[in-house]
Amino acid sequence: MRWPNWFRRRADKPRMRPFDESALVEIATPSLDQSVEEGLMLADYATRMAVKNHIVVDTIQQGNAFDPVRHTDQAARMLRDLADEQDQAAARIAESRAQVDGRDGEATHPHDYRDVDAGNLRRREKAAGALAAALRHRADSESELLAIVERARADAWDEVGHAIENSLDAFSGVEALKADYEAERPARLKLLIGRDLAKLEQERGGY
């Protein structure tokens, strides 16, 4: 005889503890120097990627000899563009900060700033202004620009080298056994430079 389902004991559901906000780990607010340093790292990466693409196009596609000076202007323009973006960000933050005075209550969306947000907005404004100044200082430093170009050159060499290796590996096996493999290799390398690297630059253009 089977007992009705309502006689059966139901499994106890796990009880969830109430949320304890005091148990959350408080994240320390980054200092001005830390914020600027992080911004410079991101700017350095973006600039290197843009200069790397410039080097690939200039030396591989257009056939120019590598000259660091040919690419420092590209790096300087990129840094100044990023500095302009930070100045614009600082201006927007300053405008938001001027509007929060006396605004109490809870925010209704992430950009609905209140009086309690004034301190954070002030820090962000100062960080954006300081980062803009640091970026322009770097753009005016020949040694900094040459260092960026050298790192971009190494990135470009690695990328082109991997592209060549991958392309040549595709001809391994049966292709490598063909009698005319060595004779056709220069033509395949020319096709790699003219077609595959152009496609690679197009796919990875920008930053």
PDB file of C-alpha atoms in Angstrom:
ATOM      1  CA  MET A   1       0.000   0.000   0.000  1.00  0.00           C
ATOM      2  CA  ARG A   2       1.359   3.387  -0.963  1.00  0.00           C
ATOM      3  CA  TRP A   3       0.751   6.329   1.320  1.00  0.00           C
ATOM      4  CA  PRO A   4      -0.709   9.453  -0.221  1.00  0.00           C
ATOM      5  CA  ASN A   5       1.784  12.111  -1.112  1.00  0.00           C
ATOM      6  CA  TRP A   6       0.478  14.389   1.624  1.00  0.00           C
ATOM      7  CA  PHE A   7       1.678  11.869   4.231  1.00  0.00           C
ATOM      8  CA  ARG A   8       5.223  11.971   2.944  1.00  0.00           C
ATOM      9  CA  ARG A   9       7.739  14.218   4.647  1.00  0.00           C
ATOM     10  CA  ARG A  10       9.025  16.932   2.469  1.00  0.00           C
ATOM     11  CA  ALA A  11      12.729  17.568   2.339  1.00  0.00           C
ATOM     12  CA  ASP A  12      13.761  20.537   4.390  1.00  0.00           C
ATOM     13  CA  LYS A  13      14.681  23.510   2.265  1.00  0.00           C
ATOM     14  CA  PRO A  14      18.038  25.083   3.081  1.00  0.00           C
ATOM     15  CA  ARG A  15      17.569  28.248   5.052  1.00  0.00           C
ATOM     16  CA  MET A  16      19.306  31.319   3.682  1.00  0.00           C
ATOM     17  CA  ARG A  17      20.921  33.659   6.093  1.00  0.00           C
ATOM     18  CA  PRO A  18      19.763  37.250   5.849  1.00  0.00           C
ATOM     19  CA  PHE A  19      22.053  39.567   3.937  1.00  0.00           C
ATOM     20  CA  ASP A  20      24.623  41.184   6.210  1.00  0.00           C
ATOM     21  CA  GLU A  21      25.960  44.347   4.635  1.00  0.00           C
ATOM     22  CA  SER A  22      28.517  44.732   7.426  1.00  0.00           C
ATOM     23  CA  ALA A  23      30.194  41.495   6.270  1.00  0.00           C
ATOM     24  CA  LEU A  24      31.147  43.023   2.919  1.00  0.00           C
ATOM     25  CA  VAL A  25      34.822  43.781   2.460  1.00  0.00           C
ATOM     26  CA  GLU A  26      35.304  47.502   1.999  1.00  0.00           C
ATOM     27  CA  ILE A  27      37.355  48.269  -1.092  1.00  0.00           C
ATOM     28  CA  ALA A  28      39.921  50.987  -0.549  1.00  0.00           C
ATOM     29  CA  THR A  29      39.541  54.027  -2.771  1.00  0.00           C
ATOM     30  CA  PRO A  30      42.525  54.230  -5.141  1.00  0.00           C
ATOM     31  CA  SER A  31      44.816  57.191  -4.646  1.00  0.00           C
ATOM     32  CA  LEU A  32      45.301  59.857  -7.288  1.00  0.00           C
ATOM     33  CA  ASP A  33      48.699  58.403  -8.216  1.00  0.00           C
ATOM     34  CA  GLN A  34      47.219  54.914  -8.538  1.00  0.00           C
ATOM     35  CA  SER A  35      44.412  56.164 -10.768  1.00  0.00           C
ATOM     36  CA  VAL A  36      46.827  58.018 -13.030  1.00  0.00           C
ATOM     37  CA  GLU A  37      49.206  55.036 -13.181  1.00  0.00           C
ATOM     38  CA  GLU A  38      46.378  52.720 -14.192  1.00  0.00           C
ATOM     39  CA  GLY A  39      45.242  55.193 -16.838  1.00  0.00           C
ATOM     40  CA  LEU A  40      48.781  55.449 -18.216  1.00  0.00           C
ATOM     41  CA  MET A  41      49.017  51.667 -18.479  1.00  0.00           C
ATOM     42  CA  LEU A  42      45.795  51.508 -20.494  1.00  0.00           C
ATOM     43  CA  ALA A  43      46.904  54.423 -22.675  1.00  0.00           C
ATOM     44  CA  ASP A  44      50.272  52.773 -23.271  1.00  0.00           C
ATOM     45  CA  TYR A  45      48.590  49.590 -24.451  1.00  0.00           C
ATOM     46  CA  ALA A  46      46.210  51.434 -26.789  1.00  0.00           C
ATOM     47  CA  THR A  47      49.051  53.522 -28.203  1.00  0.00           C
ATOM     48  CA  ARG A  48      51.298  50.508 -28.759  1.00  0.00           C
ATOM     49  CA  MET A  49      48.536  48.706 -30.650  1.00  0.00           C
ATOM     50  CA  ALA A  50      47.935  51.708 -32.909  1.00  0.00           C
ATOM     51  CA  VAL A  51      51.669  52.186 -33.577  1.00  0.00           C
ATOM     52  CA  LYS A  52      52.111  48.446 -34.151  1.00  0.00           C
ATOM     53  CA  ASN A  53      49.479  48.541 -36.904  1.00  0.00           C
ATOM     54  CA  HIS A  54      51.163  51.629 -38.346  1.00  0.00           C
ATOM     55  CA  ILE A  55      54.505  49.799 -38.447  1.00  0.00           C
ATOM     56  CA  VAL A  56      53.002  46.736 -40.144  1.00  0.00           C
ATOM     57  CA  VAL A  57      51.375  48.840 -42.859  1.00  0.00           C
ATOM     58  CA  ASP A  58      54.418  51.096 -43.362  1.00  0.00           C
ATOM     59  CA  THR A  59      57.094  48.390 -43.480  1.00  0.00           C
ATOM     60  CA  ILE A  60      55.296  45.292 -44.782  1.00  0.00           C
ATOM     61  CA  GLN A  61      52.648  46.656 -47.113  1.00  0.00           C
ATOM     62  CA  GLN A  62      54.348  49.851 -48.256  1.00  0.00           C
ATOM     63  CA  GLY A  63      57.898  48.475 -48.176  1.00  0.00           C
ATOM     64  CA  ASN A  64      59.538  51.293 -46.212  1.00  0.00           C
ATOM     65  CA  ALA A  65      62.597  50.624 -44.081  1.00  0.00           C
ATOM     66  CA  PHE A  66      61.878  50.694 -40.385  1.00  0.00           C
ATOM     67  CA  ASP A  67      62.783  54.047 -38.865  1.00  0.00           C
ATOM     68  CA  PRO A  68      61.569  54.797 -35.328  1.00  0.00           C
ATOM     69  CA  VAL A  69      61.221  58.489 -36.124  1.00  0.00           C
ATOM     70  CA  ARG A  70      58.605  57.643 -38.766  1.00  0.00           C
ATOM     71  CA  HIS A  71      56.334  56.358 -36.017  1.00  0.00           C
ATOM     72  CA  THR A  72      56.909  58.724 -33.093  1.00  0.00           C
ATOM     73  CA  ASP A  73      54.482  61.242 -34.598  1.00  0.00           C
ATOM     74  CA  GLN A  74      51.807  58.540 -34.676  1.00  0.00           C
ATOM     75  CA  ALA A  75      52.451  57.768 -31.005  1.00  0.00           C
ATOM     76  CA  ALA A  76      52.373  61.453 -30.044  1.00  0.00           C
ATOM     77  CA  ARG A  77      49.070  62.040 -31.862  1.00  0.00           C
ATOM     78  CA  MET A  78      47.534  59.037 -30.169  1.00  0.00           C
ATOM     79  CA  LEU A  79      48.619  60.207 -26.718  1.00  0.00           C
ATOM     80  CA  ARG A  80      47.305  63.726 -27.314  1.00  0.00           C
ATOM     81  CA  ASP A  81      43.974  62.352 -28.547  1.00  0.00           C
ATOM     82  CA  LEU A  82      43.691  60.303 -25.365  1.00  0.00           C
ATOM     83  CA  ALA A  83      44.596  63.402 -23.317  1.00  0.00           C
ATOM     84  CA  ASP A  84      41.804  65.342 -25.040  1.00  0.00           C
ATOM     85  CA  GLU A  85      39.359  62.574 -24.108  1.00  0.00           C
ATOM     86  CA  GLN A  86      40.410  62.863 -20.463  1.00  0.00           C
ATOM     87  CA  ASP A  87      39.959  66.646 -20.522  1.00  0.00           C
ATOM     88  CA  GLN A  88      36.466  66.153 -21.903  1.00  0.00           C
ATOM     89  CA  ALA A  89      35.739  63.568 -19.217  1.00  0.00           C
ATOM     90  CA  ALA A  90      36.953  65.957 -16.505  1.00  0.00           C
ATOM     91  CA  ALA A  91      34.663  68.683 -17.871  1.00  0.00           C
ATOM     92  CA  ARG A  92      31.637  66.363 -17.831  1.00  0.00           C
ATOM     93  CA  ILE A  93      32.407  65.253 -14.285  1.00  0.00           C
ATOM     94  CA  ALA A  94      32.780  68.875 -13.145  1.00  0.00           C
ATOM     95  CA  GLU A  95      29.377  69.655 -14.634  1.00  0.00           C
ATOM     96  CA  SER A  96      27.816  66.693 -12.832  1.00  0.00           C
ATOM     97  CA  ARG A  97      29.476  67.703  -9.561  1.00  0.00           C
ATOM     98  CA  ALA A  98      28.055  71.211  -9.816  1.00  0.00           C
ATOM     99  CA  GLN A  99      24.555  69.759 -10.080  1.00  0.00           C
ATOM    100  CA  VAL A 100      24.620  67.490  -7.017  1.00  0.00           C
ATOM    101  CA  ASP A 101      24.800  70.160  -4.339  1.00  0.00           C
ATOM    102  CA  GLY A 102      21.801  69.727  -2.051  1.00  0.00           C
ATOM    103  CA  ARG A 103      20.423  66.669  -3.878  1.00  0.00           C
ATOM    104  CA  ASP A 104      19.474  64.109  -1.253  1.00  0.00           C
ATOM    105  CA  GLY A 105      17.773  60.732  -1.529  1.00  0.00           C
ATOM    106  CA  GLU A 106      18.725  57.574  -3.371  1.00  0.00           C
ATOM    107  CA  ALA A 107      19.901  57.462  -6.980  1.00  0.00           C
ATOM    108  CA  THR A 108      17.552  55.945  -9.548  1.00  0.00           C
ATOM    109  CA  HIS A 109      20.277  55.000 -12.070  1.00  0.00           C
ATOM    110  CA  PRO A 110      24.114  54.848 -12.146  1.00  0.00           C
ATOM    111  CA  HIS A 111      24.482  58.428 -13.371  1.00  0.00           C
ATOM    112  CA  ASP A 112      21.875  59.919 -11.047  1.00  0.00           C
ATOM    113  CA  TYR A 113      24.430  61.547  -8.761  1.00  0.00           C
ATOM    114  CA  ARG A 114      23.503  62.898  -5.341  1.00  0.00           C
ATOM    115  CA  ASP A 115      25.158  65.090  -2.760  1.00  0.00           C
ATOM    116  CA  VAL A 116      26.842  62.038  -1.246  1.00  0.00           C
ATOM    117  CA  ASP A 117      28.646  61.446  -4.555  1.00  0.00           C
ATOM    118  CA  ALA A 118      30.367  64.847  -4.564  1.00  0.00           C
ATOM    119  CA  GLY A 119      33.604  63.537  -3.043  1.00  0.00           C
ATOM    120  CA  ASN A 120      33.890  60.684  -5.524  1.00  0.00           C
ATOM    121  CA  LEU A 121      33.140  62.980  -8.445  1.00  0.00           C
ATOM    122  CA  ARG A 122      35.839  65.393  -7.248  1.00  0.00           C
ATOM    123  CA  ARG A 123      38.393  62.554  -7.141  1.00  0.00           C
ATOM    124  CA  ARG A 124      37.436  61.407 -10.620  1.00  0.00           C
ATOM    125  CA  GLU A 125      37.676  64.936 -11.959  1.00  0.00           C
ATOM    126  CA  LYS A 126      41.159  65.409 -10.482  1.00  0.00           C
ATOM    127  CA  ALA A 127      42.276  61.996 -11.771  1.00  0.00           C
ATOM    128  CA  ALA A 128      41.087  62.754 -15.312  1.00  0.00           C
ATOM    129  CA  GLY A 129      42.854  66.132 -15.309  1.00  0.00           C
ATOM    130  CA  ALA A 130      46.071  64.658 -13.918  1.00  0.00           C
ATOM    131  CA  LEU A 131      45.996  61.829 -16.463  1.00  0.00           C
ATOM    132  CA  ALA A 132      45.520  64.302 -19.317  1.00  0.00           C
ATOM    133  CA  ALA A 133      48.562  66.246 -18.132  1.00  0.00           C
ATOM    134  CA  ALA A 134      50.642  63.059 -17.801  1.00  0.00           C
ATOM    135  CA  LEU A 135      49.661  61.932 -21.301  1.00  0.00           C
ATOM    136  CA  ARG A 136      50.664  65.260 -22.820  1.00  0.00           C
ATOM    137  CA  HIS A 137      53.964  65.157 -20.940  1.00  0.00           C
ATOM    138  CA  ARG A 138      54.617  61.724 -22.424  1.00  0.00           C
ATOM    139  CA  ALA A 139      53.641  62.940 -25.891  1.00  0.00           C
ATOM    140  CA  ASP A 140      56.242  65.721 -25.598  1.00  0.00           C
ATOM    141  CA  SER A 141      59.031  63.376 -24.451  1.00  0.00           C
ATOM    142  CA  GLU A 142      61.157  61.989 -27.270  1.00  0.00           C
ATOM    143  CA  SER A 143      62.560  59.232 -25.065  1.00  0.00           C
ATOM    144  CA  GLU A 144      59.068  58.133 -24.029  1.00  0.00           C
ATOM    145  CA  LEU A 145      57.886  58.105 -27.632  1.00  0.00           C
ATOM    146  CA  LEU A 146      60.892  56.088 -28.805  1.00  0.00           C
ATOM    147  CA  ALA A 147      60.296  53.583 -25.997  1.00  0.00           C
ATOM    148  CA  ILE A 148      56.665  53.159 -27.104  1.00  0.00           C
ATOM    149  CA  VAL A 149      57.740  52.695 -30.731  1.00  0.00           C
ATOM    150  CA  GLU A 150      60.322  50.070 -29.749  1.00  0.00           C
ATOM    151  CA  ARG A 151      57.734  48.078 -27.801  1.00  0.00           C
ATOM    152  CA  ALA A 152      55.322  48.401 -30.731  1.00  0.00           C
ATOM    153  CA  ARG A 153      58.054  47.182 -33.104  1.00  0.00           C
ATOM    154  CA  ALA A 154      58.532  44.082 -30.942  1.00  0.00           C
ATOM    155  CA  ASP A 155      54.757  43.498 -30.949  1.00  0.00           C
ATOM    156  CA  ALA A 156      54.634  43.888 -34.740  1.00  0.00           C
ATOM    157  CA  TRP A 157      57.525  41.479 -35.216  1.00  0.00           C
ATOM    158  CA  ASP A 158      55.858  38.872 -33.012  1.00  0.00           C
ATOM    159  CA  GLU A 159      52.551  39.227 -34.836  1.00  0.00           C
ATOM    160  CA  VAL A 160      54.084  39.042 -38.304  1.00  0.00           C
ATOM    161  CA  GLY A 161      56.296  36.151 -37.268  1.00  0.00           C
ATOM    162  CA  HIS A 162      53.332  34.163 -35.988  1.00  0.00           C
ATOM    163  CA  ALA A 163      51.379  34.939 -39.157  1.00  0.00           C
ATOM    164  CA  ILE A 164      54.257  33.675 -41.324  1.00  0.00           C
ATOM    165  CA  GLU A 165      54.690  30.539 -39.223  1.00  0.00           C
ATOM    166  CA  ASN A 166      50.988  29.743 -39.351  1.00  0.00           C
ATOM    167  CA  SER A 167      50.837  30.321 -43.095  1.00  0.00           C
ATOM    168  CA  LEU A 168      53.896  28.196 -43.800  1.00  0.00           C
ATOM    169  CA  ASP A 169      52.636  25.444 -41.491  1.00  0.00           C
ATOM    170  CA  ALA A 170      49.565  25.204 -43.726  1.00  0.00           C
ATOM    171  CA  PHE A 171      51.839  24.028 -46.543  1.00  0.00           C
ATOM    172  CA  SER A 172      53.441  21.274 -44.458  1.00  0.00           C
ATOM    173  CA  GLY A 173      52.777  17.591 -45.041  1.00  0.00           C
ATOM    174  CA  VAL A 174      51.803  16.828 -48.623  1.00  0.00           C
ATOM    175  CA  GLU A 175      52.767  20.283 -49.898  1.00  0.00           C
ATOM    176  CA  ALA A 176      56.254  19.957 -48.434  1.00  0.00           C
ATOM    177  CA  LEU A 177      56.771  16.726 -50.388  1.00  0.00           C
ATOM    178  CA  LYS A 178      56.114  18.323 -53.741  1.00  0.00           C
ATOM    179  CA  ALA A 179      59.182  18.709 -55.919  1.00  0.00           C
ATOM    180  CA  ASP A 180      58.426  22.351 -56.645  1.00  0.00           C
ATOM    181  CA  TYR A 181      57.878  23.306 -52.982  1.00  0.00           C
ATOM    182  CA  GLU A 182      61.080  25.332 -52.659  1.00  0.00           C
ATOM    183  CA  ALA A 183      60.582  26.940 -56.066  1.00  0.00           C
ATOM    184  CA  GLU A 184      57.063  28.072 -55.173  1.00  0.00           C
ATOM    185  CA  ARG A 185      57.934  29.244 -51.665  1.00  0.00           C
ATOM    186  CA  PRO A 186      58.932  32.848 -52.655  1.00  0.00           C
ATOM    187  CA  ALA A 187      55.623  33.250 -54.493  1.00  0.00           C
ATOM    188  CA  ARG A 188      53.722  32.005 -51.463  1.00  0.00           C
ATOM    189  CA  LEU A 189      55.580  34.431 -49.198  1.00  0.00           C
ATOM    190  CA  LYS A 190      54.727  37.273 -51.590  1.00  0.00           C
ATOM    191  CA  LEU A 191      51.080  36.213 -51.490  1.00  0.00           C
ATOM    192  CA  LEU A 192      51.249  36.082 -47.686  1.00  0.00           C
ATOM    193  CA  ILE A 193      52.544  39.639 -47.501  1.00  0.00           C
ATOM    194  CA  GLY A 194      50.139  41.036 -50.064  1.00  0.00           C
ATOM    195  CA  ARG A 195      46.987  39.216 -48.992  1.00  0.00           C
ATOM    196  CA  ASP A 196      47.159  37.617 -45.559  1.00  0.00           C
ATOM    197  CA  LEU A 197      48.970  40.421 -43.736  1.00  0.00           C
ATOM    198  CA  ALA A 198      46.689  42.997 -45.343  1.00  0.00           C
ATOM    199  CA  LYS A 199      43.715  41.022 -44.058  1.00  0.00           C
ATOM    200  CA  LEU A 200      45.352  40.741 -40.629  1.00  0.00           C
ATOM    201  CA  GLU A 201      45.914  44.498 -40.440  1.00  0.00           C
ATOM    202  CA  GLN A 202      42.318  45.166 -41.510  1.00  0.00           C
ATOM    203  CA  GLU A 203      40.920  42.785 -38.887  1.00  0.00           C
ATOM    204  CA  ARG A 204      43.090  44.190 -36.080  1.00  0.00           C
ATOM    205  CA  GLY A 205      43.071  47.825 -37.111  1.00  0.00           C
ATOM    206  CA  GLY A 206      42.288  50.512 -34.554  1.00  0.00           C
ATOM    207  CA  TYR A 207      42.782  50.017 -30.822  1.00  0.00           C
TER     208      TYR A 207
END
